[in-house]
Amino acid sequence: MLNIQDLCVNYEKNQVIKGISMEVKEGEIVTLIGANGAGKTTLLRTISGIKSSSSGSIEFMGNPIHKMPSHKIVDLGIGHIPEGRRVFPEMTVKENLEMGAYRRKDSKEMKKELDHIFELFPRLKERISQRAGTLSGGEQQMLAIGRAIMLRPKVYLFDEPSLGIAPLVIAEIAQMIKRLNEEEGATILLVEQNANLALKLSHRAYILETGKISLEGPSEELANDDRVQKIYLGYE
Ligand SMILES: Nc1ncnc2c1ncn2[C@@H]1O[C@H](COP(=O)(O)OP(=O)(O)OP(=O)(O)O)[C@@H](O)[C@H]1O
Ligand SMILES: [Mg+2]
């Protein structure tokens, strides 16, 4: 579904993604694990067209997208939930959700999508008129995810959804990612530093080390790999 070949990405002269090839098949949860600065966010920003690549290709459902503007990539069905749970702080929960879909939905469809989000995240419904800036970190992350769901993308790109969030809420968000995959058939590329969570949640995994894939395989296998256990899972 999403196919990346020999991708290189630079900031000025500094190469940050150094020839990555990877694939996400329809219906899969694939995780990309890597330390700070490995290039995870850069890769997601390149897939969604916010950052340009210097060479290589990205195909989505057979279409080359690596030269496409980001709004077209969104229209094709790629939803990006960026790092740091960006919400519009002065707008209410409802307004934030509507922003996610204003170009695409009429008011009847909008209502349907809102009901869908509130069914997935009852907590957001309780706070429908609250200003987003006053939500807790976990609630803001739910809102950021909800906003992406409004457009019902085929593929979700999650950038560290667990970062800075309490364990109980992390479990809730993990459950949500699973539901999107199992009940709604969404395909998911999940970037995480929390390897424990990511390997439990995903079918397959890639390990990214300073811009290169150093290891890949079924998540269960990687979770039992000595090196992964030592470096990413903190086992002695
Ligand atoms: N706008 C930018 N201009 C120049 N260099 C950048 C820019 N954004 C990121 N970089 C550099 O690219 C490298 C990869 O950054 P990136 O944000 O992709 O890492 P990451 O794996 O997402 O890290 P983290 O886990 O900390 O979010 C880093 O060395 C970073 O300093
Ligand atoms: Mg990042």
Short mmCIF file of C-alpha atoms and ligand atoms in Angstrom, two decimals, residues 34-42 44-45 83 159-160 163 191 193, ligand 2:
data_model
loop_
_atom_site.label_atom_id
_atom_site.label_comp_id
_atom_site.label_asym_id
_atom_site.label_seq_id
_atom_site.Cartn_x
_atom_site.Cartn_y
_atom_site.Cartn_z
CA GLY A 34 14.38 4.71 16.73
CA ALA A 35 16.21 6.91 19.20
CA ASN A 36 16.08 10.72 19.32
CA GLY A 37 17.29 12.22 16.08
CA ALA A 38 17.18 8.95 14.11
CA GLY A 39 15.00 10.61 11.47
CA LYS A 40 11.53 9.27 12.34
CA THR A 41 9.68 12.57 12.19
CA THR A 42 11.55 13.54 9.03
CA LEU A 44 6.75 10.90 8.25
CA ARG A 45 6.95 14.53 7.12
CA GLU A 83 4.53 14.91 16.96
CA ASP A 159 4.32 10.32 15.32
CA GLU A 160 5.01 9.24 18.90
CA LEU A 163 5.17 10.92 24.23
CA VAL A 191 6.56 5.89 14.95
CA GLN A 193 10.46 5.58 20.99
MG MG B 2 10.40 12.95 16.10
#
